PDB file of C-alpha atoms in Angstrom:
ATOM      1  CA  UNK A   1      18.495  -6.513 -11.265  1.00 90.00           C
ATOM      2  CA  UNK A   2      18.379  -2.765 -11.025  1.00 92.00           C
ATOM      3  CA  UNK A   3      16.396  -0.765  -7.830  1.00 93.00           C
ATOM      4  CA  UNK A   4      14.033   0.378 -10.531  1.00 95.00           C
ATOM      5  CA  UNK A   5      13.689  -3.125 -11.931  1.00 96.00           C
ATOM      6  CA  UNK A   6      12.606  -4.660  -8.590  1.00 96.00           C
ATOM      7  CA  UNK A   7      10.557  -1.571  -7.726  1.00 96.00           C
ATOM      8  CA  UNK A   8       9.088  -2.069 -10.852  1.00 96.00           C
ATOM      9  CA  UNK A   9       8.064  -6.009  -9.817  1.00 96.00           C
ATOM     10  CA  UNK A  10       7.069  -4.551  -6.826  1.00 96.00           C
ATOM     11  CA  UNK A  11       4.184  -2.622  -8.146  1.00 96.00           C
ATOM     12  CA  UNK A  12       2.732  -5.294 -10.715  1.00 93.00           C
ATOM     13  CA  UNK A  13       4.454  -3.487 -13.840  1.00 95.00           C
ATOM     14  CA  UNK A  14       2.080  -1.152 -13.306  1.00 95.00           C
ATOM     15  CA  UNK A  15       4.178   1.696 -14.166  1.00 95.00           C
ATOM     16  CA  UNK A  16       1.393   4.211 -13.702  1.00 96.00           C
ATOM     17  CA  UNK A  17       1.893   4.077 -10.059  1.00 97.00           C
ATOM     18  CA  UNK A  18       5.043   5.817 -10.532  1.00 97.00           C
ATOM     19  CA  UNK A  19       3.845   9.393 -10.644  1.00 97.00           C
ATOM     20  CA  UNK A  20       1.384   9.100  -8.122  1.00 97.00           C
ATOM     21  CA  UNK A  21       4.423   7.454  -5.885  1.00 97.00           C
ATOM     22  CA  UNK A  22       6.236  10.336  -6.333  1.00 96.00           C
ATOM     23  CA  UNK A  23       3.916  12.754  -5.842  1.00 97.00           C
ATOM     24  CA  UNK A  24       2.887  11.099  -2.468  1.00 97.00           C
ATOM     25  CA  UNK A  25       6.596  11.099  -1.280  1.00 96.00           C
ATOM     26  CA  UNK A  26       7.146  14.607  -2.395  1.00 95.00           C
ATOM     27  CA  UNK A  27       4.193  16.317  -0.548  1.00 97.00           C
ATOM     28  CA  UNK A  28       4.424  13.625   2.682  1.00 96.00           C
ATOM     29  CA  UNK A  29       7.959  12.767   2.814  1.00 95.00           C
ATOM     30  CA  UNK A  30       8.673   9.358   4.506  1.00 96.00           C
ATOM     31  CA  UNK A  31       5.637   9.637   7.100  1.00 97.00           C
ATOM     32  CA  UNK A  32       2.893   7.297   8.125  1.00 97.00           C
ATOM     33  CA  UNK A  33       0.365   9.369   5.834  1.00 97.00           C
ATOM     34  CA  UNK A  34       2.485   9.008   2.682  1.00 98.00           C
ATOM     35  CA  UNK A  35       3.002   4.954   3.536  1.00 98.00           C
ATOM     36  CA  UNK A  36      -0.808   4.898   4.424  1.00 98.00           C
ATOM     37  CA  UNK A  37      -1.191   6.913   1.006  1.00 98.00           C
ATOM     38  CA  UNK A  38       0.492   4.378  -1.071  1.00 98.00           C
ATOM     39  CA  UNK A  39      -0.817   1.017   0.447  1.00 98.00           C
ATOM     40  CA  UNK A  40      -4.356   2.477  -0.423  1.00 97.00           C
ATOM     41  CA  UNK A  41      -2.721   3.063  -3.614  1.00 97.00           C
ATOM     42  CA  UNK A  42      -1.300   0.139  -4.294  1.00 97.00           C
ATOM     43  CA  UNK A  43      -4.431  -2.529  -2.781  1.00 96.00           C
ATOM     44  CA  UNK A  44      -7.297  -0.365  -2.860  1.00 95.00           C
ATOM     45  CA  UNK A  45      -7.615   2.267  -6.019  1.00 95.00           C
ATOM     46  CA  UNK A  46      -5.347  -0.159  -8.150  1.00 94.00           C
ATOM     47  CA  UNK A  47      -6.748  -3.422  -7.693  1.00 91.00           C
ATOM     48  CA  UNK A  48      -6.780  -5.812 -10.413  1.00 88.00           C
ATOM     49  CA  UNK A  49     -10.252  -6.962  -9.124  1.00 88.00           C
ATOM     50  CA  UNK A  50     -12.874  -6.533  -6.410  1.00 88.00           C
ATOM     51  CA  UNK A  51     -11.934  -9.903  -5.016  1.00 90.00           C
ATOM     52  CA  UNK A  52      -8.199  -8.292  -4.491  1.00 93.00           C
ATOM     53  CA  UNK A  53      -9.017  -5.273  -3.094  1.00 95.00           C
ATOM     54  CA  UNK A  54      -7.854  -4.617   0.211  1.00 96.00           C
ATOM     55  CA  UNK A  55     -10.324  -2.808   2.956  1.00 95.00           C
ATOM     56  CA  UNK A  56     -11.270  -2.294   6.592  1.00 95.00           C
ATOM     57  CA  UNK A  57     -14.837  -3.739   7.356  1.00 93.00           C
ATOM     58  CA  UNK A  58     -15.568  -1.048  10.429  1.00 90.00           C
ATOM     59  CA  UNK A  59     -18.826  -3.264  11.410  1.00 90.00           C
ATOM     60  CA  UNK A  60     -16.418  -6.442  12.083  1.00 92.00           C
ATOM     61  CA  UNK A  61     -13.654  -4.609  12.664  1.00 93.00           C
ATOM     62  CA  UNK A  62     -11.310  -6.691  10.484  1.00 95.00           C
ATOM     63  CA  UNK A  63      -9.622  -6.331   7.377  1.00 96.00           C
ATOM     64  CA  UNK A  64     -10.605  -8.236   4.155  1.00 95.00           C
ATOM     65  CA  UNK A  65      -9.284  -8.953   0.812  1.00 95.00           C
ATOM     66  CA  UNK A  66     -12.393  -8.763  -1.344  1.00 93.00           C
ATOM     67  CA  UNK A  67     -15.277 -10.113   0.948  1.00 91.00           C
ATOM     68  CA  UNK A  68     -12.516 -12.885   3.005  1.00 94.00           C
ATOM     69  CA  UNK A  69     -11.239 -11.790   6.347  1.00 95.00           C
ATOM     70  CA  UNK A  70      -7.290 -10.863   5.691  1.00 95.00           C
ATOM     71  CA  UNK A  71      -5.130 -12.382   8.395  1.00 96.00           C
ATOM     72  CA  UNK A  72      -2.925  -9.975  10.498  1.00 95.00           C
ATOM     73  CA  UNK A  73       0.256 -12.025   9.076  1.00 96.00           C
ATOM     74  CA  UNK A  74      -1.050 -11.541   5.311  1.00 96.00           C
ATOM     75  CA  UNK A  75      -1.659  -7.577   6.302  1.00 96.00           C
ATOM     76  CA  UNK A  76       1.969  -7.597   7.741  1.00 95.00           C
ATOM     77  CA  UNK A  77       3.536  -9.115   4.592  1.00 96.00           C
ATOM     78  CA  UNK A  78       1.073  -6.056   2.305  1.00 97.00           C
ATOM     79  CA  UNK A  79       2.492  -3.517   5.023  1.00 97.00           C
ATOM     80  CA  UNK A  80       6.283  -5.115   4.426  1.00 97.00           C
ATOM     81  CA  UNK A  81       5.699  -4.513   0.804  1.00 97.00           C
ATOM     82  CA  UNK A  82       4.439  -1.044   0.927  1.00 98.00           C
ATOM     83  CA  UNK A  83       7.910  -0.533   2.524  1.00 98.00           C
ATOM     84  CA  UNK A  84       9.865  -2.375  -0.113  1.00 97.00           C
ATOM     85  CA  UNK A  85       8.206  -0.157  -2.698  1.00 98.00           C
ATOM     86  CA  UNK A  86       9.150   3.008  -0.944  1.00 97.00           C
ATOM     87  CA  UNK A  87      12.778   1.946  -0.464  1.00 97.00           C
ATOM     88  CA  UNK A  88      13.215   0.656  -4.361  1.00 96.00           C
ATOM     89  CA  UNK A  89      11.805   4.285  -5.236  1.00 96.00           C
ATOM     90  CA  UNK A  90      14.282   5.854  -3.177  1.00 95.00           C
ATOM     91  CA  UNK A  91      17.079   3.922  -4.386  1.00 93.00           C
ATOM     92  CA  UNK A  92      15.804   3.799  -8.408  1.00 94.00           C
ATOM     93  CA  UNK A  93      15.415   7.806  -7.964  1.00 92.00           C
ATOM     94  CA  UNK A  94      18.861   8.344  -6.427  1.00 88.00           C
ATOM     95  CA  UNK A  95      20.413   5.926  -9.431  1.00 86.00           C
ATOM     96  CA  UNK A  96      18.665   8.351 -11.764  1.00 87.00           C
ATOM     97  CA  UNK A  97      20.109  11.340 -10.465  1.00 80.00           C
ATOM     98  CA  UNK A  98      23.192  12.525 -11.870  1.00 67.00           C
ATOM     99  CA  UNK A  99      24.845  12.881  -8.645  1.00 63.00           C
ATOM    100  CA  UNK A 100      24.794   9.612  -8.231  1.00 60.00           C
ATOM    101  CA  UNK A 101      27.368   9.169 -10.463  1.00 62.00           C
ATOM    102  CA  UNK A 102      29.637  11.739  -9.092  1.00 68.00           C
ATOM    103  CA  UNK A 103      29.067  10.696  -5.075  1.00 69.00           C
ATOM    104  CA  UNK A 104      28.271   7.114  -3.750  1.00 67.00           C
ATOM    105  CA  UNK A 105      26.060   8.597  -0.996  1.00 68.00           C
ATOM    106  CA  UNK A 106      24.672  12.026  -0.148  1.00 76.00           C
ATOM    107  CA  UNK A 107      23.840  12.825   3.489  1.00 81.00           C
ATOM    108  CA  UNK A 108      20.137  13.245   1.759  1.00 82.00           C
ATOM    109  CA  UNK A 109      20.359   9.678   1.034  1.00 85.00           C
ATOM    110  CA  UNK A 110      21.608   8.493   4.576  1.00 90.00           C
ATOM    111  CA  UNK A 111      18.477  10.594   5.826  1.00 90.00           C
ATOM    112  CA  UNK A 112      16.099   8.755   3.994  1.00 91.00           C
ATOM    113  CA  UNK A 113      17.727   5.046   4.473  1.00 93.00           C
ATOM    114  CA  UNK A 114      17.641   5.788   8.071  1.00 95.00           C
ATOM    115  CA  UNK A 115      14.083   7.895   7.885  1.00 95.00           C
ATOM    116  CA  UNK A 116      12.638   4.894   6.142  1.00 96.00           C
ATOM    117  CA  UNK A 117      14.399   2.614   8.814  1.00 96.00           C
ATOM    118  CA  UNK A 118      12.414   4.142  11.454  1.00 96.00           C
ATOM    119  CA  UNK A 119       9.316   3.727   9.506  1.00 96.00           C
ATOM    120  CA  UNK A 120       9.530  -0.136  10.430  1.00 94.00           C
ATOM    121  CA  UNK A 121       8.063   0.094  13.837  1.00 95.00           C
ATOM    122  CA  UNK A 122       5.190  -1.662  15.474  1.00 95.00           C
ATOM    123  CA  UNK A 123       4.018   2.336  16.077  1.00 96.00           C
ATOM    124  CA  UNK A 124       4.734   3.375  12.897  1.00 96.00           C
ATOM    125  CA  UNK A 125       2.740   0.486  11.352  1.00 95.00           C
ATOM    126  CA  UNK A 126      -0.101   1.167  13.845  1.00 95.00           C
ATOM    127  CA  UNK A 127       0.025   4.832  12.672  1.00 96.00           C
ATOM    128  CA  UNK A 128      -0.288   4.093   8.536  1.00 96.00           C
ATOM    129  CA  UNK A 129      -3.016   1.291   9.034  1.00 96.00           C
ATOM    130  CA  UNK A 130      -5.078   3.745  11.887  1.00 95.00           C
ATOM    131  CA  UNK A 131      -4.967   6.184   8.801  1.00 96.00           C
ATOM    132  CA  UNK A 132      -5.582   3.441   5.928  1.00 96.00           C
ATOM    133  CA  UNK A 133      -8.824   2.319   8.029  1.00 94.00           C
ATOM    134  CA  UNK A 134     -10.615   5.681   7.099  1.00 90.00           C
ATOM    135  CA  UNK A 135      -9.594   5.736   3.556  1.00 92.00           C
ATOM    136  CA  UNK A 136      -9.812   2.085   2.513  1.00 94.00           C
ATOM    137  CA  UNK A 137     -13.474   1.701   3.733  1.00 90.00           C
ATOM    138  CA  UNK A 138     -15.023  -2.118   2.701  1.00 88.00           C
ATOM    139  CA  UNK A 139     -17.881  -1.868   0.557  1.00 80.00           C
ATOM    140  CA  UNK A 140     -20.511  -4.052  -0.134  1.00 66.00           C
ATOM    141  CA  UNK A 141     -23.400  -4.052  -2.208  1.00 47.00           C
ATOM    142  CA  UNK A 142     -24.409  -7.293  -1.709  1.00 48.00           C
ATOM    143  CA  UNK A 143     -26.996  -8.940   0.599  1.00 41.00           C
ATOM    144  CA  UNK A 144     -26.939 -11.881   2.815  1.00 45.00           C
ATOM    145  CA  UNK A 145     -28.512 -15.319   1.778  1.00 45.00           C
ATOM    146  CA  UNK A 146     -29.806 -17.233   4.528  1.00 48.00           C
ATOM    147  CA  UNK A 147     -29.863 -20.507   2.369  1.00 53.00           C
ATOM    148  CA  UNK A 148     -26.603 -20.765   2.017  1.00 49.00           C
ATOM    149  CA  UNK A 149     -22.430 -20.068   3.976  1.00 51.00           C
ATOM    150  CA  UNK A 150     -22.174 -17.490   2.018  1.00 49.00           C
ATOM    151  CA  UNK A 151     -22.923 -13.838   0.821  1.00 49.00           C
ATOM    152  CA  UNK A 152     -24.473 -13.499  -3.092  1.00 46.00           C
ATOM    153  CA  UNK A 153     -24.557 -10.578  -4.421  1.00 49.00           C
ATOM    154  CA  UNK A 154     -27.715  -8.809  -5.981  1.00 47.00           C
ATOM    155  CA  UNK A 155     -28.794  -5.734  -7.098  1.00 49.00           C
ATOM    156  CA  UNK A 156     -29.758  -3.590  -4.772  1.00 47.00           C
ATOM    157  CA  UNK A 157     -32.688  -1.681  -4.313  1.00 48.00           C
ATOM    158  CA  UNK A 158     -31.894   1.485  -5.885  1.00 48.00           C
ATOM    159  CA  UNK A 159     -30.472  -0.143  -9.143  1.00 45.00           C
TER     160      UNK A 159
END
């Protein structure tokens, strides 16, 4: 399977990710911003559903997926994923370049590899989720009902 084959799995086959992608890496480089950029991306604006959607609830102080409380584990494996994606579009854009076929590696390349290396810390993965928690707000519409475990949602007031 090709880098741009498993990037491509990576992102759902949802192939218009791929500009946006680029455009993140290309005005943020390999930063926490651009990795915070792309998991909003990713499990926020392109969520298949509201029940998939990833978000920060700032009142509990917890992430969710839809209105569940995400486990830090689950949030590590999203995190580890954001970082696959940015490595297969790293690779799948240096197989597309033509100097590819000319060099085996560039001393750009190495760069990256070893800039998105670094990205792998415990700080760096403090730094893009302290970012994703303002842009990846939890929102709910819905109200509590008291007869019952859990939340149903209807209109609110102003609908």
């Amino acid at each position: 399977m090709t880098n741009k084959e498993q990037l491509i799995d990576l992102i759902g086959h949802r192939t218009e990710a791929l500009p946006v992608i680029k455009d993140i890496l290309a005005e943020s480089g390999i930063t926490d911003k651009a990795y915070a950029q792309i998991f909003k991306l990713i499990y926020f604006d392109l969520a298949d559903s509201q029940e998939h959607e990833i978000s920060f609830c700032k009142s509990t102080k917890e992430w969710r997926i839809g209105k569940k409380p995400l486990s830090d584990l689950r949030l590590f494996c999203l995190l580890g994923k954001v970082h696959e994606i940015v490595w297969g579009f790293v690779l799948a854009s240096w197989d597309e370049c033509i100097f590819s076929s000319w060099i085996s590696e560039m001393p750009a390349l190495e760069k990256a590899k070893a800039d998105m290396t670094a990205m792998e810390t415990m700080s760096h993965l403090r730094g893009i989720l302290k970012i994703s928690i303002e842009n990846m707000a939890f929102k709910s519409d819905s109200r509590v009902d008291w007869g019952s475990d859990t939340d149903v949602d209807e209109p609110s007031e102003s609908d």
